[in-house]
């Protein structure tokens, strides 16, 4: 089965067919391989490329190979580095209870991004491929990973989370969990440790922190980076050029206008121990 389904020729042929058809394609030769056309998922953006994923399943693991094509159906080989990586792959389980932020390996000669994903076979996973093709700008496409096991019931909790979430030894706190829909606003985000502002945070992938919002109904995606409160003033006082983004206990997310609805938010920051901490929230925009 491996030999029959892993051939690059087969994938290329299917990729061309899908592009010619200009429509969503879901083909399975065997129960374990699927090819799908990504659904554009960047809130506020417009699709300028085509993104195709081939997924292979075995024993609770999926291997995803993503290739993207430009306006003339040419495979894209040139990507701008965004936050130190060519592709950010956000993977969430269908009940939003699991979140992964991965960075697939890129083959610059074939244009293929490859990522192994450990998945629970009884759940679907939504996969967001976030890239910046050179000269095109940010593009985000969503894929669904599902193998043939029966799905478990996956109630999505839309109960608002507390404004403070413990991710030991830190506590991540938002200024609010109910926000205004359809208007830009800023949202305070603070990290504490032992009841005091955390003084040991480090930048993560070139930003003070990373925030991924997903609308649970539309599955639209937004990825933002907070600014650090007071960082500018401190740097000017010190008279230092900034080599890296600062991280700080007091941050602010500048949100674009977001449609009404329930959103899952994951805030990721790096601790003094170099580990990446992920704080999950559920927000309501109304
Ligand atoms: Cu980020």
PDB file of C-alpha atoms and ligand atoms in Angstrom:
ATOM      1  CA  UNK A   1       0.000   0.000   0.000  1.00  0.00           C
ATOM      2  CA  UNK A   2       2.808   2.365   0.860  1.00  0.00           C
ATOM      3  CA  UNK A   3       4.460   1.878  -2.515  1.00  0.00           C
ATOM      4  CA  UNK A   4       1.238   2.238  -4.410  1.00  0.00           C
ATOM      5  CA  UNK A   5       0.006   5.412  -2.820  1.00  0.00           C
ATOM      6  CA  UNK A   6       3.128   7.348  -2.022  1.00  0.00           C
ATOM      7  CA  UNK A   7       4.341   7.916  -5.569  1.00  0.00           C
ATOM      8  CA  UNK A   8       4.982  11.538  -6.460  1.00  0.00           C
ATOM      9  CA  UNK A   9       3.571  10.951  -9.943  1.00  0.00           C
ATOM     10  CA  UNK A  10       0.203   9.928  -8.606  1.00  0.00           C
ATOM     11  CA  UNK A  11       0.033  12.989  -6.430  1.00  0.00           C
ATOM     12  CA  UNK A  12       1.110  15.293  -9.225  1.00  0.00           C
ATOM     13  CA  UNK A  13      -1.496  13.818 -11.554  1.00  0.00           C
ATOM     14  CA  UNK A  14      -4.248  14.253  -9.022  1.00  0.00           C
ATOM     15  CA  UNK A  15      -3.047  17.750  -8.245  1.00  0.00           C
ATOM     16  CA  UNK A  16      -3.305  18.734 -11.900  1.00  0.00           C
ATOM     17  CA  UNK A  17      -6.726  17.176 -12.219  1.00  0.00           C
ATOM     18  CA  UNK A  18      -7.949  19.077  -9.209  1.00  0.00           C
ATOM     19  CA  UNK A  19      -6.608  22.336 -10.551  1.00  0.00           C
ATOM     20  CA  UNK A  20      -8.174  21.789 -13.933  1.00  0.00           C
ATOM     21  CA  UNK A  21     -11.477  21.015 -12.333  1.00  0.00           C
ATOM     22  CA  UNK A  22     -11.261  24.121 -10.145  1.00  0.00           C
ATOM     23  CA  UNK A  23     -13.351  22.483  -7.510  1.00  0.00           C
ATOM     24  CA  UNK A  24     -12.999  20.694  -4.250  1.00  0.00           C
ATOM     25  CA  UNK A  25     -11.681  17.223  -4.747  1.00  0.00           C
ATOM     26  CA  UNK A  26     -11.667  14.411  -2.306  1.00  0.00           C
ATOM     27  CA  UNK A  27     -10.283  11.194  -3.627  1.00  0.00           C
ATOM     28  CA  UNK A  28      -9.379   8.067  -1.782  1.00  0.00           C
ATOM     29  CA  UNK A  29      -7.718   5.218  -3.635  1.00  0.00           C
ATOM     30  CA  UNK A  30      -7.432   3.313  -0.467  1.00  0.00           C
ATOM     31  CA  UNK A  31      -9.089   4.220   2.775  1.00  0.00           C
ATOM     32  CA  UNK A  32      -5.942   5.822   4.064  1.00  0.00           C
ATOM     33  CA  UNK A  33      -5.027   8.444   1.474  1.00  0.00           C
ATOM     34  CA  UNK A  34      -6.927  11.602   0.686  1.00  0.00           C
ATOM     35  CA  UNK A  35      -6.302  14.636  -1.450  1.00  0.00           C
ATOM     36  CA  UNK A  36      -8.175  17.802  -0.782  1.00  0.00           C
ATOM     37  CA  UNK A  37      -8.345  21.348  -1.954  1.00  0.00           C
ATOM     38  CA  UNK A  38      -7.932  23.783   0.930  1.00  0.00           C
ATOM     39  CA  UNK A  39     -10.783  26.126   1.814  1.00  0.00           C
ATOM     40  CA  UNK A  40      -9.623  29.716   2.127  1.00  0.00           C
ATOM     41  CA  UNK A  41      -9.826  30.553   5.821  1.00  0.00           C
ATOM     42  CA  UNK A  42      -8.129  33.898   6.500  1.00  0.00           C
ATOM     43  CA  UNK A  43     -10.629  36.330   7.930  1.00  0.00           C
ATOM     44  CA  UNK A  44     -10.570  39.515   5.912  1.00  0.00           C
ATOM     45  CA  UNK A  45      -8.313  38.105   3.203  1.00  0.00           C
ATOM     46  CA  UNK A  46      -8.905  36.973  -0.370  1.00  0.00           C
ATOM     47  CA  UNK A  47      -7.703  33.722  -1.952  1.00  0.00           C
ATOM     48  CA  UNK A  48      -4.934  34.251  -4.512  1.00  0.00           C
ATOM     49  CA  UNK A  49      -3.489  30.764  -4.719  1.00  0.00           C
ATOM     50  CA  UNK A  50      -4.616  27.141  -4.609  1.00  0.00           C
ATOM     51  CA  UNK A  51      -3.539  24.879  -1.792  1.00  0.00           C
ATOM     52  CA  UNK A  52      -3.661  21.094  -2.040  1.00  0.00           C
ATOM     53  CA  UNK A  53      -3.027  18.570   0.680  1.00  0.00           C
ATOM     54  CA  UNK A  54      -2.490  14.864   0.488  1.00  0.00           C
ATOM     55  CA  UNK A  55      -2.988  13.072   3.772  1.00  0.00           C
ATOM     56  CA  UNK A  56      -1.969   9.533   4.607  1.00  0.00           C
ATOM     57  CA  UNK A  57      -3.246   7.803   7.719  1.00  0.00           C
ATOM     58  CA  UNK A  58      -1.888   4.963   9.725  1.00  0.00           C
ATOM     59  CA  UNK A  59      -2.360   3.966  13.343  1.00  0.00           C
ATOM     60  CA  UNK A  60      -3.424   7.304  14.719  1.00  0.00           C
ATOM     61  CA  UNK A  61      -0.861   9.228  12.730  1.00  0.00           C
ATOM     62  CA  UNK A  62      -1.429  11.363   9.701  1.00  0.00           C
ATOM     63  CA  UNK A  63       1.194  12.589   7.297  1.00  0.00           C
ATOM     64  CA  UNK A  64       0.263  15.709   5.459  1.00  0.00           C
ATOM     65  CA  UNK A  65       1.931  16.924   2.280  1.00  0.00           C
ATOM     66  CA  UNK A  66       0.850  20.378   1.174  1.00  0.00           C
ATOM     67  CA  UNK A  67       1.680  21.952  -2.154  1.00  0.00           C
ATOM     68  CA  UNK A  68       0.479  25.337  -3.309  1.00  0.00           C
ATOM     69  CA  UNK A  69      -0.070  26.705  -6.776  1.00  0.00           C
ATOM     70  CA  UNK A  70       0.016  30.238  -8.100  1.00  0.00           C
ATOM     71  CA  UNK A  71      -2.360  32.007 -10.452  1.00  0.00           C
ATOM     72  CA  UNK A  72      -0.978  30.224 -13.540  1.00  0.00           C
ATOM     73  CA  UNK A  73      -1.209  26.849 -11.827  1.00  0.00           C
ATOM     74  CA  UNK A  74       2.515  26.976 -11.263  1.00  0.00           C
ATOM     75  CA  UNK A  75       3.758  25.297  -8.150  1.00  0.00           C
ATOM     76  CA  UNK A  76       4.919  27.857  -5.604  1.00  0.00           C
ATOM     77  CA  UNK A  77       8.530  27.529  -4.546  1.00  0.00           C
ATOM     78  CA  UNK A  78       9.216  30.994  -3.110  1.00  0.00           C
ATOM     79  CA  UNK A  79       7.881  31.909   0.276  1.00  0.00           C
ATOM     80  CA  UNK A  80       8.702  34.771   2.583  1.00  0.00           C
ATOM     81  CA  UNK A  81       9.738  33.901   6.076  1.00  0.00           C
ATOM     82  CA  UNK A  82       7.002  34.882   8.489  1.00  0.00           C
ATOM     83  CA  UNK A  83       7.848  34.739  12.175  1.00  0.00           C
ATOM     84  CA  UNK A  84      11.011  32.756  11.435  1.00  0.00           C
ATOM     85  CA  UNK A  85       9.157  29.997   9.535  1.00  0.00           C
ATOM     86  CA  UNK A  86       7.967  29.396   5.964  1.00  0.00           C
ATOM     87  CA  UNK A  87       4.735  27.750   7.058  1.00  0.00           C
ATOM     88  CA  UNK A  88       2.838  27.755  10.302  1.00  0.00           C
ATOM     89  CA  UNK A  89       0.532  24.777  10.541  1.00  0.00           C
ATOM     90  CA  UNK A  90      -2.194  25.151  13.137  1.00  0.00           C
ATOM     91  CA  UNK A  91      -3.993  21.911  13.947  1.00  0.00           C
ATOM     92  CA  UNK A  92      -7.118  21.830  16.112  1.00  0.00           C
ATOM     93  CA  UNK A  93      -9.345  18.928  17.033  1.00  0.00           C
ATOM     94  CA  UNK A  94     -12.998  19.196  16.037  1.00  0.00           C
ATOM     95  CA  UNK A  95     -14.068  19.864  19.635  1.00  0.00           C
ATOM     96  CA  UNK A  96     -11.276  22.480  19.927  1.00  0.00           C
ATOM     97  CA  UNK A  97      -9.854  20.580  22.890  1.00  0.00           C
ATOM     98  CA  UNK A  98      -6.471  20.051  21.234  1.00  0.00           C
ATOM     99  CA  UNK A  99      -4.240  22.659  19.593  1.00  0.00           C
ATOM    100  CA  UNK A 100      -0.918  22.251  17.833  1.00  0.00           C
ATOM    101  CA  UNK A 101       1.309  24.851  16.208  1.00  0.00           C
ATOM    102  CA  UNK A 102       3.716  23.054  13.873  1.00  0.00           C
ATOM    103  CA  UNK A 103       6.284  24.029  11.264  1.00  0.00           C
ATOM    104  CA  UNK A 104       6.393  21.584   8.347  1.00  0.00           C
ATOM    105  CA  UNK A 105       9.603  20.732   6.561  1.00  0.00           C
ATOM    106  CA  UNK A 106       9.866  22.425   3.161  1.00  0.00           C
ATOM    107  CA  UNK A 107      11.395  20.896   0.061  1.00  0.00           C
ATOM    108  CA  UNK A 108      12.422  23.859  -2.061  1.00  0.00           C
ATOM    109  CA  UNK A 109      12.769  21.760  -5.225  1.00  0.00           C
ATOM    110  CA  UNK A 110       9.283  20.199  -5.146  1.00  0.00           C
ATOM    111  CA  UNK A 111       7.477  22.911  -3.200  1.00  0.00           C
ATOM    112  CA  UNK A 112       6.147  20.301  -0.774  1.00  0.00           C
ATOM    113  CA  UNK A 113       5.583  20.994   2.908  1.00  0.00           C
ATOM    114  CA  UNK A 114       5.528  17.763   4.916  1.00  0.00           C
ATOM    115  CA  UNK A 115       4.281  17.258   8.441  1.00  0.00           C
ATOM    116  CA  UNK A 116       3.488  14.222  10.564  1.00  0.00           C
ATOM    117  CA  UNK A 117       0.549  14.769  12.883  1.00  0.00           C
ATOM    118  CA  UNK A 118      -0.404  12.580  15.795  1.00  0.00           C
ATOM    119  CA  UNK A 119      -4.163  12.379  15.865  1.00  0.00           C
ATOM    120  CA  UNK A 120      -6.912  10.722  17.797  1.00  0.00           C
ATOM    121  CA  UNK A 121      -8.559   8.448  15.182  1.00  0.00           C
ATOM    122  CA  UNK A 122     -12.071   9.144  16.479  1.00  0.00           C
ATOM    123  CA  UNK A 123     -11.881  12.875  15.830  1.00  0.00           C
ATOM    124  CA  UNK A 124     -11.637  15.140  12.853  1.00  0.00           C
ATOM    125  CA  UNK A 125      -8.915  17.755  12.902  1.00  0.00           C
ATOM    126  CA  UNK A 126      -8.931  21.126  11.212  1.00  0.00           C
ATOM    127  CA  UNK A 127      -5.583  22.071   9.766  1.00  0.00           C
ATOM    128  CA  UNK A 128      -4.689  25.644   8.846  1.00  0.00           C
ATOM    129  CA  UNK A 129      -1.746  26.161   6.506  1.00  0.00           C
ATOM    130  CA  UNK A 130      -0.540  29.730   7.010  1.00  0.00           C
ATOM    131  CA  UNK A 131       2.048  30.974   4.506  1.00  0.00           C
ATOM    132  CA  UNK A 132       3.247  34.128   2.792  1.00  0.00           C
ATOM    133  CA  UNK A 133       4.011  33.267  -0.838  1.00  0.00           C
ATOM    134  CA  UNK A 134       6.516  35.804  -2.170  1.00  0.00           C
ATOM    135  CA  UNK A 135       4.840  38.772  -3.790  1.00  0.00           C
ATOM    136  CA  UNK A 136       1.358  37.552  -2.843  1.00  0.00           C
ATOM    137  CA  UNK A 137       0.979  38.114   0.889  1.00  0.00           C
ATOM    138  CA  UNK A 138      -0.507  36.017   3.663  1.00  0.00           C
ATOM    139  CA  UNK A 139      -2.682  33.109   2.612  1.00  0.00           C
ATOM    140  CA  UNK A 140      -4.382  30.622   4.903  1.00  0.00           C
ATOM    141  CA  UNK A 141      -6.116  27.438   3.795  1.00  0.00           C
ATOM    142  CA  UNK A 142      -8.037  24.949   5.876  1.00  0.00           C
ATOM    143  CA  UNK A 143      -8.032  21.189   5.475  1.00  0.00           C
ATOM    144  CA  UNK A 144      -9.917  18.537   7.381  1.00  0.00           C
ATOM    145  CA  UNK A 145      -8.156  15.425   8.544  1.00  0.00           C
ATOM    146  CA  UNK A 146     -10.430  12.471   9.073  1.00  0.00           C
ATOM    147  CA  UNK A 147      -9.766   8.797   8.723  1.00  0.00           C
ATOM    148  CA  UNK A 148     -12.373   6.089   8.517  1.00  0.00           C
ATOM    149  CA  UNK A 149     -12.969   5.395  12.183  1.00  0.00           C
ATOM    150  CA  UNK A 150     -16.410   6.301  13.502  1.00  0.00           C
ATOM    151  CA  UNK A 151     -16.331   9.810  14.922  1.00  0.00           C
ATOM    152  CA  UNK A 152     -17.066  10.302  18.570  1.00  0.00           C
ATOM    153  CA  UNK A 153     -19.652  12.861  19.570  1.00  0.00           C
ATOM    154  CA  UNK A 154     -17.802  16.140  19.741  1.00  0.00           C
ATOM    155  CA  UNK A 155     -19.828  18.768  21.516  1.00  0.00           C
ATOM    156  CA  UNK A 156     -18.123  22.116  21.144  1.00  0.00           C
ATOM    157  CA  UNK A 157     -18.203  24.055  24.373  1.00  0.00           C
ATOM    158  CA  UNK A 158     -19.251  27.627  23.761  1.00  0.00           C
ATOM    159  CA  UNK A 159     -19.309  28.512  27.456  1.00  0.00           C
ATOM    160  CA  UNK A 160     -17.077  31.512  27.948  1.00  0.00           C
ATOM    161  CA  UNK A 161     -13.801  30.706  29.607  1.00  0.00           C
ATOM    162  CA  UNK A 162     -12.594  32.541  32.663  1.00  0.00           C
ATOM    163  CA  UNK A 163     -10.597  35.636  31.827  1.00  0.00           C
ATOM    164  CA  UNK A 164      -7.656  34.018  33.637  1.00  0.00           C
ATOM    165  CA  UNK A 165      -6.336  30.628  32.623  1.00  0.00           C
ATOM    166  CA  UNK A 166      -3.654  28.782  34.566  1.00  0.00           C
ATOM    167  CA  UNK A 167      -0.811  27.268  32.559  1.00  0.00           C
ATOM    168  CA  UNK A 168       1.465  26.378  35.440  1.00  0.00           C
ATOM    169  CA  UNK A 169       3.610  28.048  36.591  1.00  0.00           C
ATOM    170  CA  UNK A 170       2.022  30.967  34.742  1.00  0.00           C
ATOM    171  CA  UNK A 171      -1.444  32.485  34.653  1.00  0.00           C
ATOM    172  CA  UNK A 172      -2.583  34.135  31.436  1.00  0.00           C
ATOM    173  CA  UNK A 173      -5.280  36.792  31.771  1.00  0.00           C
ATOM    174  CA  UNK A 174      -7.356  38.677  29.249  1.00  0.00           C
ATOM    175  CA  UNK A 175      -8.960  42.058  29.830  1.00  0.00           C
ATOM    176  CA  UNK A 176     -12.332  40.602  28.782  1.00  0.00           C
ATOM    177  CA  UNK A 177     -13.904  37.496  27.265  1.00  0.00           C
ATOM    178  CA  UNK A 178     -16.920  39.297  25.802  1.00  0.00           C
ATOM    179  CA  UNK A 179     -15.991  41.739  23.056  1.00  0.00           C
ATOM    180  CA  UNK A 180     -17.656  43.914  20.500  1.00  0.00           C
ATOM    181  CA  UNK A 181     -18.291  42.423  17.092  1.00  0.00           C
ATOM    182  CA  UNK A 182     -17.488  44.206  13.834  1.00  0.00           C
ATOM    183  CA  UNK A 183     -15.185  46.816  15.261  1.00  0.00           C
ATOM    184  CA  UNK A 184     -11.486  47.072  15.843  1.00  0.00           C
ATOM    185  CA  UNK A 185     -10.479  47.094  19.488  1.00  0.00           C
ATOM    186  CA  UNK A 186      -7.603  46.329  21.765  1.00  0.00           C
ATOM    187  CA  UNK A 187      -7.574  43.484  24.235  1.00  0.00           C
ATOM    188  CA  UNK A 188      -5.223  43.454  27.204  1.00  0.00           C
ATOM    189  CA  UNK A 189      -3.253  40.269  27.816  1.00  0.00           C
ATOM    190  CA  UNK A 190      -1.167  39.784  30.950  1.00  0.00           C
ATOM    191  CA  UNK A 191       0.945  36.930  32.228  1.00  0.00           C
ATOM    192  CA  UNK A 192       1.660  36.466  35.891  1.00  0.00           C
ATOM    193  CA  UNK A 193       3.670  34.041  37.943  1.00  0.00           C
ATOM    194  CA  UNK A 194       3.125  33.476  41.664  1.00  0.00           C
ATOM    195  CA  UNK A 195       0.713  36.380  41.714  1.00  0.00           C
ATOM    196  CA  UNK A 196       3.160  38.923  40.298  1.00  0.00           C
ATOM    197  CA  UNK A 197       3.760  40.042  36.694  1.00  0.00           C
ATOM    198  CA  UNK A 198       5.959  37.399  35.030  1.00  0.00           C
ATOM    199  CA  UNK A 199       9.381  38.920  34.526  1.00  0.00           C
ATOM    200  CA  UNK A 200      11.013  35.966  32.765  1.00  0.00           C
ATOM    201  CA  UNK A 201       9.050  35.712  29.491  1.00  0.00           C
ATOM    202  CA  UNK A 202      11.028  35.347  26.287  1.00  0.00           C
ATOM    203  CA  UNK A 203      10.045  36.127  22.721  1.00  0.00           C
ATOM    204  CA  UNK A 204       8.688  33.181  20.772  1.00  0.00           C
ATOM    205  CA  UNK A 205       9.249  32.964  17.014  1.00  0.00           C
ATOM    206  CA  UNK A 206      10.041  36.646  16.740  1.00  0.00           C
ATOM    207  CA  UNK A 207       7.015  37.907  18.668  1.00  0.00           C
ATOM    208  CA  UNK A 208       6.114  38.638  22.258  1.00  0.00           C
ATOM    209  CA  UNK A 209       3.342  36.061  21.947  1.00  0.00           C
ATOM    210  CA  UNK A 210       1.122  34.495  19.306  1.00  0.00           C
ATOM    211  CA  UNK A 211      -2.655  34.575  19.253  1.00  0.00           C
ATOM    212  CA  UNK A 212      -4.761  32.312  17.041  1.00  0.00           C
ATOM    213  CA  UNK A 213      -8.500  32.979  16.878  1.00  0.00           C
ATOM    214  CA  UNK A 214     -10.893  30.502  15.249  1.00  0.00           C
ATOM    215  CA  UNK A 215     -14.600  31.187  14.839  1.00  0.00           C
ATOM    216  CA  UNK A 216     -16.278  27.923  15.891  1.00  0.00           C
ATOM    217  CA  UNK A 217     -19.140  28.290  13.405  1.00  0.00           C
ATOM    218  CA  UNK A 218     -17.364  29.479  10.261  1.00  0.00           C
ATOM    219  CA  UNK A 219     -13.895  28.101  11.110  1.00  0.00           C
ATOM    220  CA  UNK A 220     -12.409  31.395   9.902  1.00  0.00           C
ATOM    221  CA  UNK A 221      -8.924  32.095  11.238  1.00  0.00           C
ATOM    222  CA  UNK A 222      -6.942  35.084  12.467  1.00  0.00           C
ATOM    223  CA  UNK A 223      -3.365  35.038  13.733  1.00  0.00           C
ATOM    224  CA  UNK A 224      -2.138  38.097  15.633  1.00  0.00           C
ATOM    225  CA  UNK A 225       0.843  39.197  17.681  1.00  0.00           C
ATOM    226  CA  UNK A 226       0.502  41.423  20.705  1.00  0.00           C
ATOM    227  CA  UNK A 227       2.502  44.533  21.372  1.00  0.00           C
ATOM    228  CA  UNK A 228       4.299  44.803  24.692  1.00  0.00           C
ATOM    229  CA  UNK A 229       3.102  47.638  26.874  1.00  0.00           C
ATOM    230  CA  UNK A 230       5.869  50.006  27.839  1.00  0.00           C
ATOM    231  CA  UNK A 231       8.494  48.213  25.759  1.00  0.00           C
ATOM    232  CA  UNK A 232       9.054  51.132  23.384  1.00  0.00           C
ATOM    233  CA  UNK A 233       9.681  53.598  26.189  1.00  0.00           C
ATOM    234  CA  UNK A 234      12.058  51.263  27.985  1.00  0.00           C
ATOM    235  CA  UNK A 235      14.099  50.649  24.873  1.00  0.00           C
ATOM    236  CA  UNK A 236      14.358  54.323  24.078  1.00  0.00           C
ATOM    237  CA  UNK A 237      15.515  55.020  27.596  1.00  0.00           C
ATOM    238  CA  UNK A 238      18.147  52.350  27.285  1.00  0.00           C
ATOM    239  CA  UNK A 239      19.173  53.748  23.908  1.00  0.00           C
ATOM    240  CA  UNK A 240      19.349  50.240  22.476  1.00  0.00           C
ATOM    241  CA  UNK A 241      18.398  48.911  19.090  1.00  0.00           C
ATOM    242  CA  UNK A 242      16.067  45.992  19.330  1.00  0.00           C
ATOM    243  CA  UNK A 243      17.487  42.743  17.971  1.00  0.00           C
ATOM    244  CA  UNK A 244      14.492  40.657  18.957  1.00  0.00           C
ATOM    245  CA  UNK A 245      10.927  41.353  19.818  1.00  0.00           C
ATOM    246  CA  UNK A 246      10.528  42.023  23.477  1.00  0.00           C
ATOM    247  CA  UNK A 247       8.314  39.831  25.586  1.00  0.00           C
ATOM    248  CA  UNK A 248       6.588  41.223  28.598  1.00  0.00           C
ATOM    249  CA  UNK A 249       4.047  40.437  31.214  1.00  0.00           C
ATOM    250  CA  UNK A 250       1.745  43.240  30.014  1.00  0.00           C
ATOM    251  CA  UNK A 251       0.707  42.987  26.384  1.00  0.00           C
ATOM    252  CA  UNK A 252      -2.030  44.210  24.132  1.00  0.00           C
ATOM    253  CA  UNK A 253      -3.727  42.545  21.181  1.00  0.00           C
ATOM    254  CA  UNK A 254      -4.976  44.907  18.517  1.00  0.00           C
ATOM    255  CA  UNK A 255      -7.955  43.087  17.072  1.00  0.00           C
ATOM    256  CA  UNK A 256      -9.378  43.827  13.656  1.00  0.00           C
ATOM    257  CA  UNK A 257     -13.158  43.967  13.272  1.00  0.00           C
ATOM    258  CA  UNK A 258     -14.322  40.384  13.757  1.00  0.00           C
ATOM    259  CA  UNK A 259     -17.759  39.023  12.881  1.00  0.00           C
ATOM    260  CA  UNK A 260     -20.062  38.141  15.771  1.00  0.00           C
ATOM    261  CA  UNK A 261     -19.779  34.644  17.152  1.00  0.00           C
ATOM    262  CA  UNK A 262     -17.960  32.380  19.526  1.00  0.00           C
ATOM    263  CA  UNK A 263     -14.209  32.200  19.063  1.00  0.00           C
ATOM    264  CA  UNK A 264     -11.613  29.867  20.429  1.00  0.00           C
ATOM    265  CA  UNK A 265      -8.386  31.679  21.181  1.00  0.00           C
ATOM    266  CA  UNK A 266      -5.019  30.156  21.935  1.00  0.00           C
ATOM    267  CA  UNK A 267      -2.333  32.429  23.310  1.00  0.00           C
ATOM    268  CA  UNK A 268       1.185  31.083  23.078  1.00  0.00           C
ATOM    269  CA  UNK A 269       4.168  32.524  24.872  1.00  0.00           C
ATOM    270  CA  UNK A 270       7.612  31.316  25.856  1.00  0.00           C
ATOM    271  CA  UNK A 271       8.580  30.991  29.466  1.00  0.00           C
ATOM    272  CA  UNK A 272      11.878  31.586  31.203  1.00  0.00           C
ATOM    273  CA  UNK A 273      12.516  27.836  30.917  1.00  0.00           C
ATOM    274  CA  UNK A 274      12.300  28.129  27.091  1.00  0.00           C
ATOM    275  CA  UNK A 275       9.112  26.077  27.002  1.00  0.00           C
ATOM    276  CA  UNK A 276       6.165  27.266  24.963  1.00  0.00           C
ATOM    277  CA  UNK A 277       2.980  27.666  26.989  1.00  0.00           C
ATOM    278  CA  UNK A 278      -0.455  27.630  25.403  1.00  0.00           C
ATOM    279  CA  UNK A 279      -3.426  29.221  27.151  1.00  0.00           C
ATOM    280  CA  UNK A 280      -6.858  28.364  25.662  1.00  0.00           C
ATOM    281  CA  UNK A 281      -9.808  30.758  25.896  1.00  0.00           C
ATOM    282  CA  UNK A 282     -13.381  30.903  24.633  1.00  0.00           C
ATOM    283  CA  UNK A 283     -14.620  34.382  23.700  1.00  0.00           C
ATOM    284  CA  UNK A 284     -17.881  35.846  22.597  1.00  0.00           C
ATOM    285  CA  UNK A 285     -18.076  38.673  20.094  1.00  0.00           C
ATOM    286  CA  UNK A 286     -21.476  40.292  20.008  1.00  0.00           C
TER     287      UNK A 286
HETATM  288 CU1  LIG B   1       2.397  33.980  15.361  1.00  0.00          CU
END
